[in-house]
Coordinates of C-alpha atoms in Angstrom, one line a residue:
X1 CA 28.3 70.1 20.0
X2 CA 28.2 73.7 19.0
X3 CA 31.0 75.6 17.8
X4 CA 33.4 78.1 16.1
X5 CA 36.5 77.7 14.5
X6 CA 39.5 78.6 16.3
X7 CA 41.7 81.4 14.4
X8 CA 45.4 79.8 15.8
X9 CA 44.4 76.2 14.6
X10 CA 41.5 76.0 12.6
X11 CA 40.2 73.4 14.7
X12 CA 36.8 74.2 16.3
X13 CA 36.1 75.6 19.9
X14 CA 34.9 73.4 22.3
X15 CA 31.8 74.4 23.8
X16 CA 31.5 76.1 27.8
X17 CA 31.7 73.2 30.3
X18 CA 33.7 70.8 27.4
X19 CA 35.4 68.4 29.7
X20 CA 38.2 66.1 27.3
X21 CA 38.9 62.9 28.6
X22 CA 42.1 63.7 30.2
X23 CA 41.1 66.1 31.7
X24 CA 38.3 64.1 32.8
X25 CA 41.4 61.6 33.9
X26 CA 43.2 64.1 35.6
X27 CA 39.9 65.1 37.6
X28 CA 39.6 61.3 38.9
X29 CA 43.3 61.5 39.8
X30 CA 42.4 64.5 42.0
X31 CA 39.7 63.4 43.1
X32 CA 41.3 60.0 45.1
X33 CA 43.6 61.9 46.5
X34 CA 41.3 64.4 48.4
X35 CA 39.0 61.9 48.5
X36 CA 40.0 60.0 52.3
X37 CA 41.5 63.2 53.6
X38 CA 38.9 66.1 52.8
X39 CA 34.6 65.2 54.1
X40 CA 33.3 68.2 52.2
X41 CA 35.3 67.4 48.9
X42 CA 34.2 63.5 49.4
X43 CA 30.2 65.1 49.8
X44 CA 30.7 67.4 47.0
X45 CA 31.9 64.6 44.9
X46 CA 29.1 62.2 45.4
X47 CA 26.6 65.0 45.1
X48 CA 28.0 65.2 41.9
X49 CA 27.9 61.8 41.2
X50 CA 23.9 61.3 42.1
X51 CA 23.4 64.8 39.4
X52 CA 25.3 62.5 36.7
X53 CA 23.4 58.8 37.6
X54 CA 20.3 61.4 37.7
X55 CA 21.0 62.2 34.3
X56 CA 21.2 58.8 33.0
X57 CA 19.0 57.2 35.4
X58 CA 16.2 59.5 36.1
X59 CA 12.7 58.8 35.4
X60 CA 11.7 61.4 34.3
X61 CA 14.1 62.3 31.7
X62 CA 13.1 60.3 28.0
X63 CA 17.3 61.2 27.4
X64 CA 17.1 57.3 27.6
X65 CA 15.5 55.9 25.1
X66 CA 16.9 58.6 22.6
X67 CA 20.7 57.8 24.2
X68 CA 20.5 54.3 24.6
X69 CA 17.5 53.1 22.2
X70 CA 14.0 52.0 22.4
X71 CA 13.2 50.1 25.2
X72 CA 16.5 50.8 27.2
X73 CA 14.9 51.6 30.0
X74 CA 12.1 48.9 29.8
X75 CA 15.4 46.1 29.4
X76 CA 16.1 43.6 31.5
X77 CA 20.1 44.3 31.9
X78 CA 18.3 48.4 33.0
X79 CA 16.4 46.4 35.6
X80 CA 19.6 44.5 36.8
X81 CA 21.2 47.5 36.8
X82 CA 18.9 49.6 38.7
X83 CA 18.9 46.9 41.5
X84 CA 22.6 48.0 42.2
X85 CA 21.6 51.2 43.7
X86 CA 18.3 53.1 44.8
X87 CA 16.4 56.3 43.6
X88 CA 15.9 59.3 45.6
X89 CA 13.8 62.5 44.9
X90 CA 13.8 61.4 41.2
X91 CA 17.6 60.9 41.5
X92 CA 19.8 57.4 40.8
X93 CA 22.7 56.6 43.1
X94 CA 24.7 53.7 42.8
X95 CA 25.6 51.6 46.0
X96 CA 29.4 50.7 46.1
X97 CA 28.5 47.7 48.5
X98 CA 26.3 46.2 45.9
X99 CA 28.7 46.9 42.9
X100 CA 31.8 45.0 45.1
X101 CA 29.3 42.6 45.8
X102 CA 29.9 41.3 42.0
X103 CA 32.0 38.2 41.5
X104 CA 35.2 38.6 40.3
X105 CA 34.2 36.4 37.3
X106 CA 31.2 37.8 36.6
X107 CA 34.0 40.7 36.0
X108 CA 35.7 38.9 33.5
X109 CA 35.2 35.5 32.5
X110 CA 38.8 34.0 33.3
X111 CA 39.6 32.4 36.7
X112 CA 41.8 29.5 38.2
X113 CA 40.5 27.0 40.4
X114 CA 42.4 25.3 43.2
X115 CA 41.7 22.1 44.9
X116 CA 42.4 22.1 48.7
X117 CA 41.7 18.6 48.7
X118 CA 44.4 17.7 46.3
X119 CA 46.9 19.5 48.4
X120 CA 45.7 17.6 51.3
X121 CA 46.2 14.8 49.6
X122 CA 49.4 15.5 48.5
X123 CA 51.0 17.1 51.7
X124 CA 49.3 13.4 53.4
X125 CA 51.0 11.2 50.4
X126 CA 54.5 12.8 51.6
X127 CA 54.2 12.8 55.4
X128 CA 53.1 9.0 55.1
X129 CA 56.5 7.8 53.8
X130 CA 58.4 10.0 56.2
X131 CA 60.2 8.1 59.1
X132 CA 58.5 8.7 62.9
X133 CA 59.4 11.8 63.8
X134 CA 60.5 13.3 60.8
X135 CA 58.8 16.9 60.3
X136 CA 57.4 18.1 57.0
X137 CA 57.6 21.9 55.9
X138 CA 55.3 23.0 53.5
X139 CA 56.9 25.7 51.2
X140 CA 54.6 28.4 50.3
X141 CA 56.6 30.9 48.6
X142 CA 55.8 33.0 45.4
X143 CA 51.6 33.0 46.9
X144 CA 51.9 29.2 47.1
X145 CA 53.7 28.8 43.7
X146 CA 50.8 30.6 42.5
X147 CA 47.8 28.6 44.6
X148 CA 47.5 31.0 47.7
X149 CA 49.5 31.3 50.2
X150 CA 47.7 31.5 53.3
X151 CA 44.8 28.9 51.7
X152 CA 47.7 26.2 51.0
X153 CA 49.6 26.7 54.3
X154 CA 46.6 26.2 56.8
X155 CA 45.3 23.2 54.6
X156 CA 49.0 21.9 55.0
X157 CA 49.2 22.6 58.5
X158 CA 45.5 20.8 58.8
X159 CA 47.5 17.9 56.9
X160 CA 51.1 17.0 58.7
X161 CA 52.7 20.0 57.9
X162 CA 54.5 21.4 61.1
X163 CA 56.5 23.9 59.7
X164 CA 56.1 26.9 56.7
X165 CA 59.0 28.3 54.3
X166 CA 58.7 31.2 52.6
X167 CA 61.2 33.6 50.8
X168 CA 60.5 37.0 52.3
X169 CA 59.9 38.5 55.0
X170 CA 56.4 40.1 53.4
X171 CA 55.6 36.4 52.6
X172 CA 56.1 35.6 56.2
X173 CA 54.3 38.9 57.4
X174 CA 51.1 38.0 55.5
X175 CA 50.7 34.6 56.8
X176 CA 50.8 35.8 60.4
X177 CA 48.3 38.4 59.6
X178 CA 45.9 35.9 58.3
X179 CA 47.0 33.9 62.1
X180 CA 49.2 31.5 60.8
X181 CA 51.5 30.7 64.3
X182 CA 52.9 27.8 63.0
X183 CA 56.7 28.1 62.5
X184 CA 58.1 30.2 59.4
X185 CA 61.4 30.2 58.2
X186 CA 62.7 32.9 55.6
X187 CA 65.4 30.5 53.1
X188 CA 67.5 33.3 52.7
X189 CA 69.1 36.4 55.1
X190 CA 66.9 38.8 54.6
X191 CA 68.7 42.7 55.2
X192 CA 69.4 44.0 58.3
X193 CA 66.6 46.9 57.9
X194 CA 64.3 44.2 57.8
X195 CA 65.4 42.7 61.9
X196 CA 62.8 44.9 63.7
X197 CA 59.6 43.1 61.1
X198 CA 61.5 39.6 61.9
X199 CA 61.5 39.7 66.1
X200 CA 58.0 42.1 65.6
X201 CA 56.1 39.1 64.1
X202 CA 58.2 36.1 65.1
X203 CA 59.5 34.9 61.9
X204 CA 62.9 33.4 62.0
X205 CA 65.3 34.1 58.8
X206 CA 68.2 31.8 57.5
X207 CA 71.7 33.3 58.2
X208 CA 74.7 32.7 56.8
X209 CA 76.6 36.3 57.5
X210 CA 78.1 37.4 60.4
X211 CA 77.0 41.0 60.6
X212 CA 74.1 39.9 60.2
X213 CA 73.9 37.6 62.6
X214 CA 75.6 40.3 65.3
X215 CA 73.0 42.6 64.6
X216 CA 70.2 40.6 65.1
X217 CA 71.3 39.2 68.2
X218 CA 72.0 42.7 69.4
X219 CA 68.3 44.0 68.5
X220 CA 67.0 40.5 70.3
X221 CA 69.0 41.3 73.5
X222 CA 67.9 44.9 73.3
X223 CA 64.1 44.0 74.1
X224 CA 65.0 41.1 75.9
X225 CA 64.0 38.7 73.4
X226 CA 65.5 35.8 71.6
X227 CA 66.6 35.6 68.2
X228 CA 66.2 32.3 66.4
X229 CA 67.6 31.1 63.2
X230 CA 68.7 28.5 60.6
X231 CA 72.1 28.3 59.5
X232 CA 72.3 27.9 55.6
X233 CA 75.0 25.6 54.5
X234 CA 76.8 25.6 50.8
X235 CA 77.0 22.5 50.0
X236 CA 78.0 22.4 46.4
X237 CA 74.8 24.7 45.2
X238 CA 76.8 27.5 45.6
X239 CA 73.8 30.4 45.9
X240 CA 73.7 31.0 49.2
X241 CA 75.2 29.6 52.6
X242 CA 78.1 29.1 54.8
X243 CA 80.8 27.1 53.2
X244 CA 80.2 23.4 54.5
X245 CA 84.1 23.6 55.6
X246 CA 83.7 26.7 57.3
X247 CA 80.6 26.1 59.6
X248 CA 82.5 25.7 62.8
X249 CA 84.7 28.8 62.2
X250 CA 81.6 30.9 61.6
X251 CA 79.7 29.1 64.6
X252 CA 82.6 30.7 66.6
X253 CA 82.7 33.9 65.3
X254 CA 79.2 34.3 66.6
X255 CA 77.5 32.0 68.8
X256 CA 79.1 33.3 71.6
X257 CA 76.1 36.0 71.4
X258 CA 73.7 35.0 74.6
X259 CA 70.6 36.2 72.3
X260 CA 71.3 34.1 68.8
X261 CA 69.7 31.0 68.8
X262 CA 70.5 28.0 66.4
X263 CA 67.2 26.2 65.6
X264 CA 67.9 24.4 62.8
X265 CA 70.7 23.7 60.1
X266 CA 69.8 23.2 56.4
X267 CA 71.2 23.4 52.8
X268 CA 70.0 22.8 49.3
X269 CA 70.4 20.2 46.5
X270 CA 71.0 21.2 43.1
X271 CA 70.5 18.1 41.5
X272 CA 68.1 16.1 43.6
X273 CA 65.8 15.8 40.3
X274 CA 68.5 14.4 37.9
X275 CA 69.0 11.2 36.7
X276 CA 72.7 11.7 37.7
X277 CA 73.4 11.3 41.5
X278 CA 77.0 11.8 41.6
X279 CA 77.0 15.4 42.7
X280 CA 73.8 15.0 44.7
X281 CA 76.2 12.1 46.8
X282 CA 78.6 14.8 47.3
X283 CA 76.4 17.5 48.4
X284 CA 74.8 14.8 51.0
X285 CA 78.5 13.9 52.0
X286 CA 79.5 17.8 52.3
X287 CA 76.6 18.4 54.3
X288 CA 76.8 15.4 56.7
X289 CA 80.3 16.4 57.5
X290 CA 79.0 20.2 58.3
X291 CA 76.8 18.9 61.1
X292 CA 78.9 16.6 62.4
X293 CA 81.6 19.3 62.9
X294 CA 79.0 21.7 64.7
X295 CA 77.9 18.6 67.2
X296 CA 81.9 17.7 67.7
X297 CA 82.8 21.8 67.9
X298 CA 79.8 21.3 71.3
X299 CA 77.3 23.5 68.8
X300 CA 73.6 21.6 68.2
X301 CA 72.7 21.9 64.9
X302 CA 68.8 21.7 65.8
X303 CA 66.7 20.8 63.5
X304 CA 68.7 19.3 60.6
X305 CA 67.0 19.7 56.8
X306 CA 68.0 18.9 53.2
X307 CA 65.4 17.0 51.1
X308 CA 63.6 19.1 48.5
X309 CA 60.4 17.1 47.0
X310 CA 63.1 15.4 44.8
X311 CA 65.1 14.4 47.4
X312 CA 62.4 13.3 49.7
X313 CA 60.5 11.4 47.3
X314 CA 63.3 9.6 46.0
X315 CA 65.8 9.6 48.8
X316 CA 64.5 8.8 52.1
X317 CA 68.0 8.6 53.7
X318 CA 68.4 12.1 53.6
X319 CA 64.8 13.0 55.5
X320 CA 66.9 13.9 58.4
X321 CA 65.2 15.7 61.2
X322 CA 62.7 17.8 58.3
X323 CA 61.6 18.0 54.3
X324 CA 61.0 20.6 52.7
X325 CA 57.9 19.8 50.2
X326 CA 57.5 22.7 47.7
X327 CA 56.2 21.9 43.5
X328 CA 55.0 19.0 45.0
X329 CA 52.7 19.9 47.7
X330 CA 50.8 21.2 44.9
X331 CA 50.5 18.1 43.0
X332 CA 53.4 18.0 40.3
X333 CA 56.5 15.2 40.1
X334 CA 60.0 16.8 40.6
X335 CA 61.1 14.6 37.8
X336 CA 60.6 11.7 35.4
X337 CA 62.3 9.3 37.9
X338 CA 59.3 10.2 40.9
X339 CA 56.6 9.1 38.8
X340 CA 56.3 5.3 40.0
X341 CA 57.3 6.4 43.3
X342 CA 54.2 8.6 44.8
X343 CA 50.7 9.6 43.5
X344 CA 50.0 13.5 43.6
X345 CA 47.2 15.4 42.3
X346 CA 47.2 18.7 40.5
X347 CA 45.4 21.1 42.5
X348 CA 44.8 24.0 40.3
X349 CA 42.6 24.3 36.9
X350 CA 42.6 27.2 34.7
X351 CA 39.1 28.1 32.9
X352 CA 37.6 30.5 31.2
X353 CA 34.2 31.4 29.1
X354 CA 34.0 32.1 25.2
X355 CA 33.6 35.8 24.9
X356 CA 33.4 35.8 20.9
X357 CA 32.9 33.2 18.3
X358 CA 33.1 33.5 14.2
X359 CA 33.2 31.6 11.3
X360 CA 36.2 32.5 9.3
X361 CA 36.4 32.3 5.7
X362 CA 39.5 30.1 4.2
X363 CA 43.0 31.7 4.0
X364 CA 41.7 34.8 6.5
X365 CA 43.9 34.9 9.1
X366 CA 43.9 35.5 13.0
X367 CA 45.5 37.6 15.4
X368 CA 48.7 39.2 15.3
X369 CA 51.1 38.6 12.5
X370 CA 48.1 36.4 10.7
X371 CA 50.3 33.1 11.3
X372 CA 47.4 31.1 10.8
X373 CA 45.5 31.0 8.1
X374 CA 41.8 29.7 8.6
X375 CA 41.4 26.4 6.3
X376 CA 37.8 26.6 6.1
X377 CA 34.6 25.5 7.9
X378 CA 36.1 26.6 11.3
X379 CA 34.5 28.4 14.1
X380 CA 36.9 31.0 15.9
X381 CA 36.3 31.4 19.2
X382 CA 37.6 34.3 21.6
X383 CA 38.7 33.7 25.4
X384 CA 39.5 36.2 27.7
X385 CA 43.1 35.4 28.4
X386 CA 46.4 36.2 27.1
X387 CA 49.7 36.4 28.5
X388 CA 49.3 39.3 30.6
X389 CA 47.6 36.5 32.6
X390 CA 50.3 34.0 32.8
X391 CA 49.2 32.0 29.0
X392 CA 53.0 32.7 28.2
X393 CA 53.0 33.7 24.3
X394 CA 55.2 31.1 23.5
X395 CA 52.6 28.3 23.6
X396 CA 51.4 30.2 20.6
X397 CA 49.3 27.3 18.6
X398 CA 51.2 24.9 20.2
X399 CA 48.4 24.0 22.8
X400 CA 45.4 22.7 23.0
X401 CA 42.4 23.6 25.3
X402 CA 38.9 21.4 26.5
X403 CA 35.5 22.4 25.5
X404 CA 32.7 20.5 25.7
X405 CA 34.9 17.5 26.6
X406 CA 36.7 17.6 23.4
X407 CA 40.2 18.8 22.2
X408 CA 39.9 21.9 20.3
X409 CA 43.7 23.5 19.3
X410 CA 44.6 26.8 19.4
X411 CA 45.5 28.8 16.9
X412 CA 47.3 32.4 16.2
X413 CA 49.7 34.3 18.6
X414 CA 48.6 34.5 22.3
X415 CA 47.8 38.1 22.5
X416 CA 48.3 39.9 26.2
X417 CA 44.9 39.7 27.1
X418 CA 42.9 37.2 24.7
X419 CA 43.2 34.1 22.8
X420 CA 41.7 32.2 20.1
X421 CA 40.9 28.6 19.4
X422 CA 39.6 26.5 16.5
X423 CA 36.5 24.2 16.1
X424 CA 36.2 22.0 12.8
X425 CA 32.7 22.6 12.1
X426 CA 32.8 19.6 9.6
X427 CA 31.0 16.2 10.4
X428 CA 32.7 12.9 10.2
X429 CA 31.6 9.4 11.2
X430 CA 33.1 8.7 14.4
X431 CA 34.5 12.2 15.4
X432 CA 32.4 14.5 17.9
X433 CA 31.3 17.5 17.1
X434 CA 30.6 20.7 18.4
X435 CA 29.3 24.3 18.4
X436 CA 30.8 26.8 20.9
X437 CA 28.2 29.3 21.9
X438 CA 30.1 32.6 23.7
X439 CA 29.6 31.9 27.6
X440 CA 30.5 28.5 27.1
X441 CA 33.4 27.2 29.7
X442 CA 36.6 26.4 28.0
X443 CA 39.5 24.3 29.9
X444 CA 42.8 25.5 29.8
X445 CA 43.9 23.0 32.7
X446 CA 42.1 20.4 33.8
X447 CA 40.3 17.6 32.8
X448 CA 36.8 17.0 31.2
X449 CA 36.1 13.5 31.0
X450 CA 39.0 11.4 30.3
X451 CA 40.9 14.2 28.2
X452 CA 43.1 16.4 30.2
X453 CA 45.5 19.8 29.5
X454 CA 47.8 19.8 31.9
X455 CA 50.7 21.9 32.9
X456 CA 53.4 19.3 32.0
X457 CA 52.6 20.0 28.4
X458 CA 52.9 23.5 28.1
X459 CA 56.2 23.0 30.5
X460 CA 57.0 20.6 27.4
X461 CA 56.7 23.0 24.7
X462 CA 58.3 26.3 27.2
X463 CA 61.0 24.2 28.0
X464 CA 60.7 25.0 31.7
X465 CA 59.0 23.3 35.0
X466 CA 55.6 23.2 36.7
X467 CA 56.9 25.8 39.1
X468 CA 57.0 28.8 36.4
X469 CA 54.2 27.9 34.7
X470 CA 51.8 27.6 38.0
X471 CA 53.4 30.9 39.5
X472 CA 52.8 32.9 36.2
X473 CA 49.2 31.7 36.1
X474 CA 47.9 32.0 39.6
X475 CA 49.6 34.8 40.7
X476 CA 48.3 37.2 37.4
X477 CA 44.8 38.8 37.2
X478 CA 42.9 36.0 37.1
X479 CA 40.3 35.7 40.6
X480 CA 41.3 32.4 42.5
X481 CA 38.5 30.3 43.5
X482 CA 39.1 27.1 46.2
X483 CA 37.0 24.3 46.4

């Protein structure tokens, strides 16, 4: 770049036409928001687009080769590349159908993998120890703890599941748009300003205030409609919920409404996955007594629901009329005390592909704060995911991962986007050895072979459950793939 100095700064003048990189930035900004509205700004921006990929592309210009490098042009990744758009009067223009067209891991090499088998098998495990007649909800809030929403609930619904629970009214809205018609209840009272979204797309919520209630049953009434609900119950939990001694009084306050419908009646355990079962027995108590002081007050509870997946693998005098199977619809115990009672299957694997590798001399250190110190004859390998992706930092060399069927650990501080592991490149006698190569698959969860990384361990070292871990993995960055 030519220039002159500038007299107020001593820097140098940019040349005529110098564009800097914010205001290259703020052009782009402008430019999606004329983009949709304005035909001639959208025509004048792709003309200017074709002059740019002309510049590159063209082949006529020898900029390439002298830009790029010998044999640029001549390349195999130039050939690949070309194929992604066409050329016109000498002129390149990519085709934004062909560049979508690439798979999301082909984007970046991360992804999680879920098994709709496993949670058929799982929601089919669950129903068959259900008493006749007892319904099964599949819970598919947080995106399916992390698994998919919409994917989990029709496989559910294709598996026993009669009913869906979610935990807002957007969860519930995006299931009916993908035509889910099965049942959906919202487990909490969602606010009033959301009313017109819960008759619009027939989503019931659970209630436990009066005005809210009233209003409901007034905006029902007003397009002649019903308006169905679950009445939430405090039982002991003590989140949400009508107290389990006050039921009848708030029954009367406002059931006299000829809209308001009472479809079911449910509450919640807070200790269904304890060793300890005293306060669980007094939550089952509290909540028996509820429902029989609706039925005796002449109001029908409807459909009468408790169990978690604790409580309805371990208790099966509390299935009631409905369970509600959530953590384990997607293949993980409640607790310790489930294990012998029920086989489930994880349905989702984490993966990724080696994007770097490196031999790192002894005492060098790697990543941030240099915590670990490379011993010698190790290979360093890079993956593309950190805990901007879910790979929570506090596993930090703590964890191991799979590759090529063995255990390989890994080492220095999860960064947001990356982390590293460690491969003993020393031979022993009877230990396996191996030699990364970047593009290799790594597994983060799963299994390969008989070993297996599994989410229990890194709730383990977190001090947490499945459900935190599963959400914060599937529901980051990462492209979902179902098989």
């Amino acid at each position: 770049m030519t220039s002159s100095l500038n007299g107020f700064t001593g820097r140098p003048r940019k040349d005529p036409g110098f564009v800097s990189a914010g205001q290259a930035m703020r052009q782009s900004e402008t430019a999606a928001r004329f983009a949709s509205s304005d035909p001639s700004y959208q025509q004048a921006a792709q003309a200017r687009a074709r002059e740019a990929n002309a510049r590159i592309f063209s082949a006529s210009s020898g900029a390439d080769s002298a830009t790029y490098g010998q044999g640029y042009r001549t390349s195999a990744s130039g050939a690949a590349i070309l194929s992604y758009g066409s050329t016109t009067d000498g002129s390149f223009s990519f085709n934004p159908e062909k560049l979508e067209a690439i798979p999301e891991v082909e984007r970046r090499w991360s992804w999680v993998e879920i098994d709709l088998n496993a949670i058929r098998f799982n929601a089919s495990m669950v129903k068959s120890r259900l008493s006749p007649g007892t319904r099964l909800m599949a819970v598919v809030k947080a995106d399916g703890y992390g698994h998919g929403a919409v994917q989990c609930a029709k496989t559910a619904l294709n598996s026993g599941a009669e009913y869906l629970g979610v935990a807002t009214v957007d969860e519930a809205i995006e299931l009916r748009e993908a035509r889910v018609f099965a049942p959906i209840l919202v487990l909490a009272e969602p606010p009033m300003s959301a009313i017109p979204l819960l008759l619009g797309y027939k989503i019931m919520p659970a209630i436990y205030s009066p005005e809210f209630a009233i209003s409901y049953a007034e905006a029902a009434d007003a397009i002649g409609c019903r308006a169905p609900f679950h009445l939430a119950v405090n039982t002991g939990m003590n989140r949400i919920g009508v107290r389990y001694d006050e039921v009848v009084p708030f029954m009367q306050q406002v059931g006299f409404h000829r809209a308001l419908e009472l479809v079911g009646t449910f509450t919640h355990y807070a200790t269904a996955d304890c060793a300890e079962t005293l306060d669980f027995q007094i939550q089952t108590r509290h909540f028996i007594e509820a429902v029989n002081a609706l039925r005796q007050a002449g109001f029908n509870p409807g459909i009468v629901h408790a169990a978690n997946s604790a409580a309805a693998i371990r208790y099966p005098d509390v299935q009631f009329d409905m369970v509600r199977l959530g953590i384990s619809l997607y293949g993980y115990y409640p607790c310790p005390e489930a294990f012998t009672l029920i086989e489930l299957k994880p349905a989702m694997r984490v993966k990724a592909r080696i994007t770097d590798t490196r031999l790192v001399p002894m005492s060098e250190g790697v990543s941030y704060g240099l915590h670990y110190r490379s011993p010698g004859s190790v290979k360093i390998c890079t993956l593309p995911i950190g805990y901007g992706d879910g790979l929570r930092r506090g596993l930090s060399s703590k964890i191991d991962f799979l590759c090529g069927g063995a255990r390989v650990r890994q080492v220095g501080n999860i960064c947001m986007d990356q982390c590293m592991f460690e491969v003993d490149m020393r031979s022993f006698g009877t230990r396996q050895r191996i030699d990364p190569q970047i593009g290799d698959v790594v597994t983060i969860i799963g299994e390969e072979g008989d070993a297996a990384v599994t989410v229990e361990a890194m709730c383990e070292v977190l001090g947490t459950i499945p459900h935190e871990v599963t959400i914060g993995l599937g529901n980051s960055r990462m492209p979902r793939l179902y098989r």
